[in-house]
Coordinates of N, CA and C in Angstrom, one line a residue:
M1 N 41.5 26.3 38.8 CA 42.5 25.6 38.0 C 42.2 25.8 36.5
S2 N 43.1 26.2 35.7 CA 43.0 26.4 34.3 C 43.2 25.1 33.6
I3 N 42.5 24.8 32.5 CA 42.7 23.5 31.9 C 43.2 23.7 30.5
L4 N 44.3 23.0 30.2 CA 44.9 23.0 28.8 C 44.5 21.7 28.2
G5 N 43.6 21.7 27.2 CA 43.1 20.5 26.6 C 43.9 20.1 25.4
L6 N 44.7 19.0 25.5 CA 45.5 18.5 24.4 C 45.0 17.1 24.2
R7 N 44.4 16.8 23.0 CA 43.9 15.5 22.7 C 44.5 14.9 21.5
P8 N 45.8 14.5 21.6 CA 46.5 13.9 20.5 C 45.9 12.5 20.4
W9 N 45.9 12.0 19.2 CA 45.3 10.7 19.0 C 46.5 9.7 18.6
I10 N 46.8 8.8 19.5 CA 47.8 7.7 19.3 C 47.0 6.5 19.2
G11 N 46.7 6.0 18.0 CA 45.8 5.0 17.8 C 44.4 5.5 18.1
A12 N 43.8 5.1 19.2 CA 42.5 5.6 19.7 C 42.6 6.2 21.0
I13 N 43.7 6.8 21.4 CA 43.9 7.3 22.7 C 44.0 8.9 22.7
A14 N 43.2 9.6 23.5 CA 43.2 11.0 23.6 C 43.9 11.4 25.0
V15 N 44.8 12.3 24.9 CA 45.5 12.8 26.2 C 45.0 14.2 26.5
V16 N 44.6 14.4 27.7 CA 44.2 15.7 28.1 C 45.1 16.2 29.2
L17 N 45.7 17.4 29.1 CA 46.5 17.9 30.1 C 45.8 19.0 30.8
G18 N 45.7 19.0 32.1 CA 45.1 20.1 32.8 C 46.2 20.7 33.7
L19 N 46.5 22.0 33.4 CA 47.5 22.7 34.1 C 47.0 23.5 35.3
A20 N 47.6 23.2 36.4 CA 47.2 23.9 37.6 C 48.2 25.0 37.9
G21 N 47.8 26.0 38.5 CA 48.7 27.1 38.8 C 49.8 26.6 39.8
P22 N 51.0 27.2 39.7 CA 52.1 26.8 40.5 C 51.9 27.1 42.0
L23 N 52.3 26.2 42.9 CA 52.2 26.4 44.3 C 53.1 27.6 44.7
A24 N 52.6 28.3 45.7 CA 53.3 29.5 46.1 C 54.7 29.2 46.6
A25 N 55.7 30.0 46.1 CA 57.1 29.9 46.5 C 57.7 28.6 46.2
Q26 N 57.2 27.8 45.2 CA 57.8 26.6 44.8 C 58.0 26.6 43.3
S27 N 59.0 25.8 42.9 CA 59.4 25.8 41.5 C 58.7 24.7 40.7
K28 N 57.9 23.9 41.4 CA 57.1 22.8 40.7 C 55.6 23.1 40.7
E29 N 55.0 22.5 39.7 CA 53.5 22.7 39.7 C 52.9 21.3 39.4
W30 N 51.6 21.3 39.7 CA 50.8 20.0 39.4 C 50.3 20.1 38.0
I31 N 50.3 18.9 37.4 CA 49.7 18.7 36.0 C 48.8 17.5 36.1
Y32 N 47.6 17.7 35.7 CA 46.7 16.5 35.7 C 46.7 16.0 34.2
V33 N 46.9 14.7 34.1 CA 47.0 14.0 32.8 C 45.9 13.0 32.8
E34 N 45.1 13.0 31.7 CA 44.0 12.1 31.5 C 44.1 11.5 30.1
A35 N 43.9 10.2 30.0 CA 43.9 9.5 28.7 C 42.6 8.8 28.5
R36 N 42.1 8.9 27.3 CA 40.8 8.3 26.9 C 41.0 7.5 25.6
T37 N 40.2 6.5 25.5 CA 40.3 5.7 24.3 C 39.0 5.9 23.5
L38 N 39.1 6.0 22.2 CA 37.9 6.2 21.4 C 37.4 4.8 20.9
P39 N 36.1 4.7 20.5 CA 35.6 3.5 19.9 C 36.3 3.0 18.7
T40 N 36.5 1.7 18.6 CA 37.2 1.1 17.5 C 36.4 1.4 16.2
G41 N 37.1 1.9 15.2 CA 36.4 2.1 13.9 C 35.9 3.5 13.8
C42 N 36.2 4.4 14.7 CA 35.8 5.8 14.7 C 36.6 6.5 13.6
S43 N 35.9 6.9 12.5 CA 36.7 7.5 11.3 C 36.9 9.0 11.5
D44 N 36.1 9.6 12.4 CA 36.3 11.0 12.6 C 36.5 11.2 14.1
P45 N 37.7 11.3 14.6 CA 37.9 11.4 16.1 C 37.1 12.5 16.8
L46 N 37.1 13.7 16.1 CA 36.4 14.8 16.8 C 34.9 14.5 17.0
S47 N 34.3 13.7 16.1 CA 32.9 13.5 16.3 C 32.6 12.4 17.3
C48 N 33.7 11.7 17.8 CA 33.5 10.6 18.8 C 33.9 11.0 20.2
L49 N 34.2 12.3 20.4 CA 34.7 12.7 21.7 C 33.7 12.3 22.9
D50 N 32.4 12.4 22.6 CA 31.5 12.1 23.6 C 31.4 10.6 24.0
Q51 N 32.1 9.8 23.1 CA 32.1 8.4 23.4 C 33.4 7.9 24.0
A52 N 34.3 8.8 24.2 CA 35.6 8.4 24.7 C 35.5 7.9 26.1
R53 N 36.3 6.8 26.4 CA 36.2 6.1 27.7 C 37.5 6.4 28.4
P54 N 37.5 6.9 29.7 CA 38.7 7.1 30.5 C 39.5 5.8 30.7
I55 N 40.8 5.8 30.5 CA 41.6 4.6 30.9 C 42.7 5.0 31.8
L56 N 43.0 6.3 32.1 CA 44.1 6.7 32.9 C 43.8 8.1 33.4
R57 N 44.1 8.3 34.7 CA 44.1 9.7 35.3 C 45.2 9.7 36.3
N58 N 46.2 10.6 36.0 CA 47.4 10.8 36.9 C 47.6 12.2 37.2
L59 N 48.3 12.5 38.3 CA 48.8 13.8 38.7 C 50.3 13.7 38.7
M60 N 51.0 14.7 38.1 CA 52.4 14.8 38.0 C 52.9 16.1 38.6
R61 N 53.9 16.1 39.4 CA 54.5 17.3 39.9 C 55.8 17.6 39.3
I62 N 55.9 18.6 38.4 CA 57.1 18.8 37.6 C 57.4 20.3 37.5
T63 N 58.6 20.6 37.0 CA 59.0 22.0 36.9 C 58.4 22.5 35.6
K64 N 58.6 23.8 35.4 CA 58.1 24.5 34.2 C 58.9 24.0 33.0
D65 N 60.1 23.8 33.2 CA 61.0 23.2 32.0 C 60.5 21.8 31.6
E66 N 60.2 21.0 32.7 CA 59.8 19.7 32.4 C 58.4 19.7 31.7
R67 N 57.6 20.6 32.1 CA 56.3 20.8 31.5 C 56.4 21.1 30.0
A68 N 57.3 22.1 29.7 CA 57.5 22.5 28.4 C 58.0 21.3 27.5
T69 N 58.9 20.5 28.1 CA 59.4 19.4 27.4 C 58.3 18.4 27.1
L70 N 57.5 18.1 28.1 CA 56.3 17.2 28.0 C 55.4 17.6 26.9
L71 N 55.0 18.9 26.9 CA 54.0 19.4 26.0 C 54.6 19.4 24.5
R72 N 55.9 19.6 24.4 CA 56.6 19.6 23.1 C 56.5 18.2 22.6
V73 N 56.8 17.2 23.4 CA 56.7 15.8 23.0 C 55.3 15.4 22.6
V74 N 54.3 15.8 23.4 CA 53.0 15.4 23.1 C 52.5 16.1 21.8
N75 N 52.9 17.3 21.6 CA 52.5 18.0 20.3 C 53.2 17.3 19.1
T76 N 54.4 16.9 19.3 CA 55.2 16.2 18.2 C 54.5 14.9 17.7
I77 N 54.0 14.2 18.7 CA 53.4 12.8 18.3 C 51.9 12.9 18.1
S78 N 51.4 14.1 18.2 CA 49.9 14.2 18.1 C 49.5 14.2 16.6
S79 N 48.4 13.5 16.3 CA 47.8 13.5 15.0 C 46.9 14.7 14.8
I80 N 46.2 15.1 15.8 CA 45.3 16.3 15.8 C 45.7 17.2 17.0
R81 N 46.0 18.5 16.6 CA 46.4 19.4 17.7 C 45.4 20.6 17.7
G82 N 45.5 21.3 18.9 CA 44.8 22.6 19.0 C 43.3 22.4 19.1
I83 N 42.8 21.3 19.7 CA 41.3 21.2 19.8 C 40.8 22.2 20.7
T84 N 39.7 22.9 20.3 CA 39.2 24.1 21.0 C 38.0 23.6 21.9
D85 N 37.6 24.6 22.8 CA 36.4 24.3 23.6 C 35.2 24.1 22.8
A86 N 35.1 24.8 21.6 CA 33.9 24.7 20.8 C 33.9 23.3 20.2
D87 N 35.0 22.6 19.9 CA 35.0 21.3 19.4 C 34.5 20.3 20.4
I88 N 34.7 20.6 21.7 CA 34.4 19.6 22.8 C 33.0 19.9 23.3
Q89 N 32.6 21.2 23.3 CA 31.3 21.5 23.9 C 30.1 20.8 23.4
P90 N 29.9 20.7 22.1 CA 28.6 20.1 21.7 C 28.5 18.7 22.2
N91 N 29.6 17.9 22.3 CA 29.5 16.6 22.9 C 29.2 16.6 24.4
D92 N 29.8 17.6 25.1 CA 29.5 17.7 26.5 C 28.0 18.1 26.7
V93 N 27.5 19.0 25.9 CA 26.1 19.4 26.0 C 25.2 18.3 25.8
M94 N 25.4 17.5 24.7 CA 24.5 16.4 24.4 C 24.5 15.4 25.5
A95 N 25.6 15.3 26.3 CA 25.6 14.3 27.4 C 24.6 14.7 28.5
M96 N 24.1 16.0 28.5 CA 23.2 16.4 29.5 C 21.8 15.9 29.2
V97 N 21.5 15.4 28.0 CA 20.1 15.1 27.7 C 19.5 14.1 28.6
P98 N 20.1 13.0 28.9 CA 19.5 12.0 29.9 C 19.1 12.6 31.2
Q99 N 19.9 13.5 31.7 CA 19.6 14.2 33.0 C 18.5 15.2 32.8
L100 N 18.4 15.9 31.7 CA 17.3 16.8 31.5 C 16.0 16.1 31.3
H101 N 16.0 14.9 30.8 CA 14.8 14.1 30.6 C 14.2 13.8 32.0
K102 N 15.0 13.7 33.0 CA 14.6 13.3 34.3 C 13.9 14.4 35.1
L103 N 14.2 15.6 34.7 CA 13.6 16.8 35.4 C 12.1 16.8 35.3
P104 N 11.4 17.1 36.4 CA 9.9 17.3 36.3 C 9.6 18.6 35.5
V105 N 8.4 18.7 34.9 CA 8.0 19.9 34.3 C 7.7 20.9 35.3
A106 N 8.2 22.1 35.2 CA 8.0 23.2 36.2 C 6.6 23.7 36.3
D107 N 6.2 24.1 37.5 CA 4.9 24.7 37.6 C 4.8 26.1 36.9
R108 N 3.6 26.6 36.6 CA 3.5 27.8 35.8 C 4.3 29.0 36.4
L109 N 4.3 29.1 37.7 CA 4.9 30.3 38.2 C 6.4 30.0 38.6
A110 N 6.9 28.8 38.5 CA 8.2 28.5 38.9 C 9.3 29.4 38.2
P111 N 9.1 29.7 36.9 CA 10.2 30.6 36.3 C 10.3 32.0 36.9
L112 N 9.3 32.4 37.7 CA 9.3 33.7 38.3 C 10.0 33.7 39.7
V113 N 10.2 32.5 40.3 CA 10.8 32.4 41.6 C 12.3 32.9 41.5
N114 N 12.6 33.8 42.4 CA 14.0 34.4 42.5 C 14.5 34.9 41.1
H115 N 13.5 35.5 40.4 CA 13.9 35.9 39.0 C 14.9 37.1 39.1
P116 N 15.9 37.0 38.2 CA 17.0 38.0 38.3 C 16.6 39.4 37.8
G117 N 15.5 39.5 37.1 CA 15.0 40.8 36.6 C 14.9 40.8 35.0
V118 N 14.4 41.9 34.5 CA 14.1 42.0 33.1 C 14.6 43.3 32.5
Y119 N 14.9 43.3 31.2 CA 15.2 44.5 30.5 C 13.9 44.9 29.8
F120 N 13.5 46.2 30.0 CA 12.3 46.7 29.4 C 12.6 47.8 28.4
D121 N 12.4 47.5 27.1 CA 12.6 48.5 26.1 C 11.3 49.2 25.8
S122 N 11.1 50.4 26.4 CA 9.8 51.1 26.3 C 9.7 52.1 25.2
S123 N 10.7 52.1 24.3 CA 10.8 53.1 23.2 C 9.5 53.2 22.4
A124 N 8.9 52.1 22.0 CA 7.7 52.1 21.2 C 6.6 52.7 21.9
L125 N 6.4 52.4 23.2 CA 5.3 52.9 24.0 C 5.5 54.4 24.2
D126 N 6.8 54.8 24.5 CA 7.1 56.2 24.8 C 6.9 57.1 23.5
A127 N 7.0 56.5 22.4 CA 6.9 57.3 21.1 C 5.5 57.6 20.8
D128 N 4.5 56.9 21.4 CA 3.1 57.2 21.1 C 2.5 58.1 22.1
P129 N 2.1 59.3 21.7 CA 1.6 60.3 22.6 C 0.3 59.8 23.3
D130 N -0.4 58.9 22.7 CA -1.7 58.4 23.3 C -1.3 57.4 24.5
L131 N -0.1 57.0 24.5 CA 0.3 56.0 25.6 C 1.2 56.7 26.6
A132 N 1.1 58.0 26.8 CA 1.9 58.7 27.7 C 1.7 58.1 29.1
G133 N 2.8 57.9 29.8 CA 2.7 57.4 31.2 C 2.7 55.9 31.3
F134 N 2.5 55.1 30.2 CA 2.4 53.7 30.2 C 3.7 53.1 30.8
S135 N 4.8 53.4 30.2 CA 6.0 52.7 30.7 C 6.4 53.1 32.1
A136 N 6.2 54.3 32.5 CA 6.5 54.7 33.9 C 5.6 53.9 34.8
F137 N 4.3 53.7 34.5 CA 3.4 53.0 35.3 C 3.9 51.5 35.4
V138 N 4.3 50.9 34.3 CA 4.8 49.6 34.4 C 5.9 49.4 35.3
R139 N 6.9 50.3 35.1 CA 8.1 50.2 36.0 C 7.8 50.4 37.5
R140 N 6.9 51.4 37.7 CA 6.6 51.7 39.1 C 5.9 50.6 39.8
E141 N 4.9 50.1 39.2 CA 4.0 49.0 39.8 C 4.8 47.7 39.9
L142 N 5.5 47.3 38.9 CA 6.2 46.0 39.0 C 7.4 46.1 39.9
S143 N 8.1 47.3 40.0 CA 9.2 47.4 40.9 C 8.6 47.3 42.3
A144 N 7.5 47.8 42.6 CA 6.9 47.7 43.9 C 6.5 46.2 44.2
A145 N 6.3 45.4 43.2 CA 6.0 44.0 43.4 C 7.2 43.2 43.6
G146 N 8.4 43.8 43.4 CA 9.7 43.1 43.6 C 10.4 42.7 42.3
L147 N 9.9 43.0 41.1 CA 10.6 42.7 39.9 C 11.7 43.7 39.6
T148 N 12.9 43.3 39.3 CA 14.0 44.1 39.1 C 14.1 44.5 37.6
F149 N 14.3 45.8 37.3 CA 14.5 46.2 35.9 C 16.0 46.4 35.7
L150 N 16.5 45.7 34.7 CA 17.9 45.7 34.3 C 18.2 46.7 33.2
T151 N 19.5 47.1 33.2 CA 19.9 47.9 32.1 C 20.2 46.9 30.9
K152 N 20.4 47.4 29.8 CA 20.7 46.5 28.6 C 22.0 45.7 28.9
E153 N 23.0 46.4 29.5 CA 24.3 45.7 29.8 C 24.1 44.6 30.8
Q154 N 23.3 44.9 31.8 CA 23.0 43.9 32.8 C 22.2 42.7 32.2
M155 N 21.3 43.0 31.4 CA 20.5 41.9 30.7 C 21.4 41.0 29.9
E156 N 22.4 41.6 29.1 CA 23.3 40.8 28.3 C 24.1 39.9 29.2
A157 N 24.4 40.3 30.4 CA 25.2 39.5 31.3 C 24.4 38.5 32.1
T158 N 23.1 38.5 32.0 CA 22.2 37.6 32.8 C 21.9 36.4 31.9
P159 N 22.0 35.2 32.5 CA 21.6 34.0 31.8 C 20.2 34.0 31.3
G160 N 20.0 33.7 30.0 CA 18.7 33.8 29.4 C 18.3 35.1 28.8
R161 N 19.1 36.2 29.2 CA 18.8 37.5 28.7 C 17.3 37.9 28.7
P162 N 16.8 37.9 29.9 CA 15.3 38.2 30.1 C 14.9 39.6 29.7
T163 N 13.8 39.6 29.0 CA 13.2 40.9 28.6 C 11.7 41.0 28.9
L164 N 11.2 42.1 29.2 CA 9.8 42.4 29.3 C 9.3 43.1 28.1
T165 N 8.2 42.6 27.5 CA 7.6 43.2 26.3 C 6.2 43.6 26.6
V166 N 5.8 44.8 26.3 CA 4.5 45.3 26.4 C 4.1 45.9 25.1
R167 N 3.0 45.3 24.4 CA 2.6 45.8 23.1 C 1.2 46.2 23.2
Y168 N 0.9 47.3 22.4 CA -0.4 47.9 22.4 C -1.0 47.8 20.9
S169 N -2.2 47.2 20.8 CA -2.8 47.1 19.4 C -4.1 48.0 19.5
E170 N -4.1 49.0 18.6 CA -5.3 49.9 18.6 C -6.6 49.3 18.2
R171 N -7.7 49.9 18.6 CA -9.0 49.4 18.2 C -9.1 49.7 16.7
R172 N -9.8 48.8 16.0 CA -10.0 49.0 14.6 C -11.3 48.3 14.2
E173 N -11.7 48.6 13.0 CA -13.0 48.0 12.5 C -12.7 47.2 11.2
S174 N -13.3 46.1 11.1 CA -13.2 45.3 9.9 C -14.5 44.7 9.6
A175 N -15.0 44.9 8.3 CA -16.3 44.4 7.8 C -17.4 44.8 8.8
G176 N -17.3 46.0 9.3 CA -18.4 46.5 10.2 C -18.3 46.0 11.6
C177 N -17.3 45.2 11.9 CA -17.1 44.7 13.3 C -16.0 45.5 14.0
I178 N -16.2 45.8 15.3 CA -15.2 46.5 16.1 C -14.3 45.5 16.7
I179 N -13.0 45.6 16.5 CA -12.0 44.8 17.1 C -11.4 45.6 18.2
P180 N -11.6 45.2 19.5 CA -11.2 46.0 20.6 C -9.6 46.2 20.6
Y181 N -9.2 47.3 21.3 CA -7.8 47.4 21.5 C -7.3 46.4 22.5
A182 N -6.0 46.0 22.4 CA -5.5 45.0 23.3 C -4.1 45.4 23.7
I183 N -3.7 44.9 24.9 CA -2.4 45.1 25.4 C -1.9 43.7 25.8
S184 N -0.7 43.3 25.3 CA -0.1 42.0 25.6 C 1.2 42.2 26.4
F185 N 1.4 41.3 27.3 CA 2.6 41.3 28.2 C 3.3 40.0 28.1
A186 N 4.6 40.1 28.1 CA 5.4 38.8 28.1 C 6.8 39.0 28.7
I187 N 7.2 38.1 29.5 CA 8.6 38.0 29.9 C 9.2 36.9 29.1
N188 N 10.2 37.3 28.2 CA 10.8 36.4 27.3 C 12.2 36.0 27.8
E189 N 12.6 34.8 27.6 CA 13.9 34.3 27.9 C 14.4 33.3 26.9
E190 N 15.7 33.2 26.7 CA 16.3 32.2 25.8 C 16.3 30.9 26.5
Y191 N 16.1 29.8 25.7 CA 16.2 28.5 26.3 C 16.8 27.5 25.3
V192 N 17.2 26.3 25.8 CA 17.7 25.3 24.9 C 16.8 24.1 24.9
M193 N 16.7 23.4 23.8 CA 15.8 22.3 23.6 C 16.3 21.1 24.3
V194 N 15.5 20.3 25.0 CA 15.9 19.1 25.7 C 16.5 18.1 24.7
R195 N 15.8 17.9 23.6 CA 16.2 16.9 22.6 C 17.6 17.2 21.9
N196 N 17.9 18.5 22.0 CA 19.2 18.9 21.4 C 19.6 20.2 22.1
P197 N 20.3 20.2 23.2 CA 20.7 21.4 23.9 C 21.6 22.4 23.1
N198 N 22.0 22.0 21.9 CA 22.8 22.9 21.0 C 21.8 23.9 20.3
L199 N 20.5 23.6 20.4 CA 19.6 24.5 19.7 C 19.0 25.5 20.8
K200 N 19.1 26.8 20.5 CA 18.6 27.8 21.4 C 17.5 28.6 20.7
K201 N 16.4 28.9 21.5 CA 15.3 29.7 21.0 C 14.9 30.6 22.1
T202 N 13.9 31.4 21.8 CA 13.3 32.3 22.8 C 11.9 32.0 23.1
T203 N 11.5 32.0 24.4 CA 10.1 31.7 24.7 C 9.6 32.6 25.8
A204 N 8.3 32.7 25.9 CA 7.7 33.5 27.0 C 7.5 32.6 28.3
I205 N 8.2 33.0 29.3 CA 8.0 32.3 30.6 C 6.8 32.8 31.3
W206 N 6.3 33.9 31.0 CA 5.0 34.4 31.5 C 4.4 35.3 30.5
S207 N 3.1 35.2 30.3 CA 2.4 36.1 29.3 C 1.0 36.3 29.7
A208 N 0.4 37.4 29.2 CA -1.0 37.7 29.5 C -1.4 38.7 28.4
A209 N -2.7 38.9 28.3 CA -3.3 39.9 27.4 C -4.6 40.4 27.9
T210 N -4.8 41.7 27.8 CA -6.0 42.3 28.2 C -6.6 43.1 27.0
R211 N -7.9 43.1 27.0 CA -8.6 43.8 25.8 C -9.6 44.8 26.3
E212 N -9.9 45.7 25.4 CA -11.0 46.7 25.7 C -12.2 46.0 26.1
N213 N -12.8 46.4 27.2 CA -14.1 45.9 27.7 C -15.2 46.8 27.1
L214 N -15.9 46.3 26.0 CA -16.9 47.1 25.4 C -18.1 47.3 26.2
A215 N -18.3 46.5 27.3 CA -19.4 46.6 28.1 C -19.3 47.8 29.1
I216 N -18.1 48.3 29.2 CA -17.8 49.4 30.1 C -17.6 50.7 29.2
A217 N -18.4 51.7 29.4 CA -18.4 52.8 28.5 C -17.0 53.6 28.5
H218 N -16.4 53.7 29.7 CA -15.2 54.5 29.8 C -14.0 53.6 30.2
F219 N -14.0 52.4 29.6 CA -12.8 51.5 29.8 C -11.7 52.0 28.9
T220 N -10.6 52.5 29.5 CA -9.6 53.1 28.7 C -8.4 52.1 28.5
A221 N -7.5 52.6 27.6 CA -6.3 51.7 27.4 C -5.5 51.6 28.7
M222 N -5.5 52.7 29.5 CA -4.8 52.6 30.8 C -5.4 51.6 31.7
D223 N -6.8 51.5 31.7 CA -7.4 50.5 32.5 C -7.0 49.1 32.0
A224 N -6.9 48.9 30.7 CA -6.4 47.6 30.2 C -5.0 47.3 30.7
L225 N -4.2 48.4 30.6 CA -2.8 48.2 31.1 C -2.7 47.9 32.5
K226 N -3.5 48.5 33.4 CA -3.5 48.2 34.8 C -3.9 46.8 35.1
E227 N -4.9 46.3 34.3 CA -5.3 44.9 34.5 C -4.1 43.9 34.2
G228 N -3.4 44.2 33.1 CA -2.3 43.3 32.8 C -1.1 43.4 33.8
V229 N -0.8 44.6 34.2 CA 0.2 44.8 35.2 C -0.1 44.2 36.6
E230 N -1.4 44.3 36.9 CA -1.9 43.7 38.2 C -1.7 42.2 38.1
K231 N -2.0 41.6 37.0 CA -1.9 40.1 36.8 C -0.4 39.7 37.1
L232 N 0.5 40.4 36.4 CA 1.9 40.1 36.5 C 2.4 40.3 37.9
A233 N 2.0 41.4 38.5 CA 2.4 41.7 39.9 C 1.9 40.7 40.9
A234 N 0.7 40.3 40.7 CA 0.1 39.2 41.6 C 0.8 37.9 41.5
D235 N 1.1 37.5 40.2 CA 1.8 36.2 40.0 C 3.2 36.3 40.5
F236 N 3.9 37.4 40.4 CA 5.3 37.6 40.8 C 5.3 37.5 42.4
R237 N 4.3 38.2 43.0 CA 4.3 38.1 44.5 C 4.0 36.7 44.9
D238 N 3.0 36.0 44.3 CA 2.7 34.6 44.7 C 3.9 33.7 44.5
A239 N 4.7 33.9 43.4 CA 5.8 33.0 43.1 C 6.9 33.2 44.2
N240 N 7.0 34.4 44.7 CA 8.1 34.6 45.7 C 7.6 34.9 47.1
S241 N 6.4 34.3 47.4 CA 5.9 34.6 48.7 C 6.4 33.6 49.8
T242 N 7.1 32.5 49.4 CA 7.6 31.6 50.4 C 9.1 31.6 50.4

């Protein structure tokens, strides 16, 4: 059912018309009409939509001509016309807060359960000749563990737009001290804040880091990469083992 939102304000009453598609081979269609009253003293009706209280819900079966007449009358007497989804959405979103507060905090591996997959931009790794084979190893081992690799287009169409990031920091010296090379891993997703679901940020739903083991003479960057990949592969398998 498609919804046509018309919220004219007659005093403190908002009228919402929901238009259903016409029934097959019939000249009439169903229209859902809802009326809501706003709090007394609301100076800005658009800011009070989340406080509107339903006072009437009806279904009308009318012809297209009757519908056009009805909508024309409603638009004529309306004080505010053309309210968009964007005008309504923030209030609808904020109404979710009490329910979100009731949700338990998820276990560490819960975000990996039935995960839709990640987009892995390996251009930085592939551009470094010292890291040849890194990205191919990541894709091969994690695919074997069950993690799906998405195209950029698929990622954009996936809720949360999940990405996998692998970063390499070279070994360096500072004030005579050796700072080992390190490889960090993160699966990042967009999220909204419970206290205000209109605010969106990005967070790591899984992360790990491995460093050069100076106690092992021939511990290479590939060895560090393998450690990190094995951690993610093991966690992914554990999360989806049941």
